[in-house]
Amino acid sequence: LRAIGLDAVHPTWSGIDADTVAFARASGLQANLWTVNSRTFLTQALDKVPTAIITDEPGVLAALLAERR
């Protein structure tokens, strides 16, 4: 994938599983999931270990990240 010039993939959070995220990251790509807004869905997205999560609820995401530390 990097050979064709990709730096990242930006799938919807529900359209990709953890194994595909891991494959993208192992291939040197960023895996940025969007748009994730509910606490439940943010938790599920975090479990996929993406590079980034795009959300309209940054406070909820920040709280979840703080809980995981």
Short mmCIF file of C-alpha atoms in Angstrom, two decimals:
data_model
loop_
_atom_site.label_atom_id
_atom_site.label_comp_id
_atom_site.label_asym_id
_atom_site.label_seq_id
_atom_site.Cartn_x
_atom_site.Cartn_y
_atom_site.Cartn_z
CA LEU A 1 0.00 0.00 0.00
CA ARG A 2 2.84 2.39 0.74
CA ALA A 3 4.27 1.44 -2.67
CA ILE A 4 1.30 3.12 -4.35
CA GLY A 5 1.71 6.27 -2.27
CA LEU A 6 -0.73 5.74 0.56
CA ASP A 7 0.12 7.20 3.97
CA ALA A 8 -3.17 6.48 5.70
CA VAL A 9 -6.58 4.87 5.49
CA HIS A 10 -9.67 6.64 6.81
CA PRO A 11 -12.48 4.10 7.14
CA THR A 12 -15.67 4.60 9.07
CA TRP A 13 -15.13 3.15 12.53
CA SER A 14 -17.78 0.48 12.01
CA GLY A 15 -16.52 -0.48 8.56
CA ILE A 16 -13.22 -1.97 9.73
CA ASP A 17 -12.22 -4.59 12.25
CA ALA A 18 -9.26 -4.67 14.65
CA ASP A 19 -7.29 -7.09 12.45
CA THR A 20 -7.54 -4.76 9.46
CA VAL A 21 -6.47 -1.79 11.58
CA ALA A 22 -3.49 -3.83 12.81
CA PHE A 23 -2.61 -4.81 9.24
CA ALA A 24 -2.72 -1.19 8.09
CA ARG A 25 -0.51 -0.06 10.98
CA ALA A 26 1.94 -2.95 10.46
CA SER A 27 2.14 -1.86 6.82
CA GLY A 28 3.26 1.60 7.92
CA LEU A 29 -0.08 3.29 7.37
CA GLN A 30 -2.07 5.42 9.74
CA ALA A 31 -5.55 4.06 10.45
CA ASN A 32 -7.81 7.01 11.31
CA LEU A 33 -11.38 6.09 12.19
CA TRP A 34 -14.33 8.46 11.72
CA THR A 35 -16.83 9.74 12.85
CA VAL A 36 -17.32 8.22 16.29
CA ASN A 37 -19.49 10.12 18.76
CA SER A 38 -21.16 7.95 21.41
CA ARG A 39 -19.30 6.69 24.46
CA THR A 40 -20.16 3.09 23.56
CA PHE A 41 -18.93 3.44 19.99
CA LEU A 42 -15.83 5.37 21.08
CA THR A 43 -14.98 2.50 23.42
CA GLN A 44 -15.38 0.01 20.58
CA ALA A 45 -13.26 2.17 18.27
CA LEU A 46 -10.49 2.50 20.87
CA ASP A 47 -10.41 -1.27 21.21
CA LYS A 48 -9.38 -1.43 17.52
CA VAL A 49 -6.20 0.58 18.41
CA PRO A 50 -6.37 3.11 15.56
CA THR A 51 -3.84 5.86 14.96
CA ALA A 52 -6.55 8.49 15.42
CA ILE A 53 -10.27 8.84 16.00
CA ILE A 54 -12.29 11.66 14.47
CA THR A 55 -15.17 12.70 16.74
CA ASP A 56 -17.59 15.52 17.41
CA GLU A 57 -17.30 14.65 21.13
CA PRO A 58 -13.64 15.27 22.09
CA GLY A 59 -14.49 15.57 25.78
CA VAL A 60 -15.99 12.09 25.85
CA LEU A 61 -12.98 10.69 24.01
CA ALA A 62 -10.57 12.47 26.37
CA ALA A 63 -12.40 11.02 29.39
CA LEU A 64 -12.21 7.50 27.95
CA LEU A 65 -8.51 7.88 27.23
CA ALA A 66 -7.91 9.12 30.79
CA GLU A 67 -9.76 6.08 32.16
CA ARG A 68 -7.48 3.78 30.16
CA ARG A 69 -4.28 5.25 31.56
#
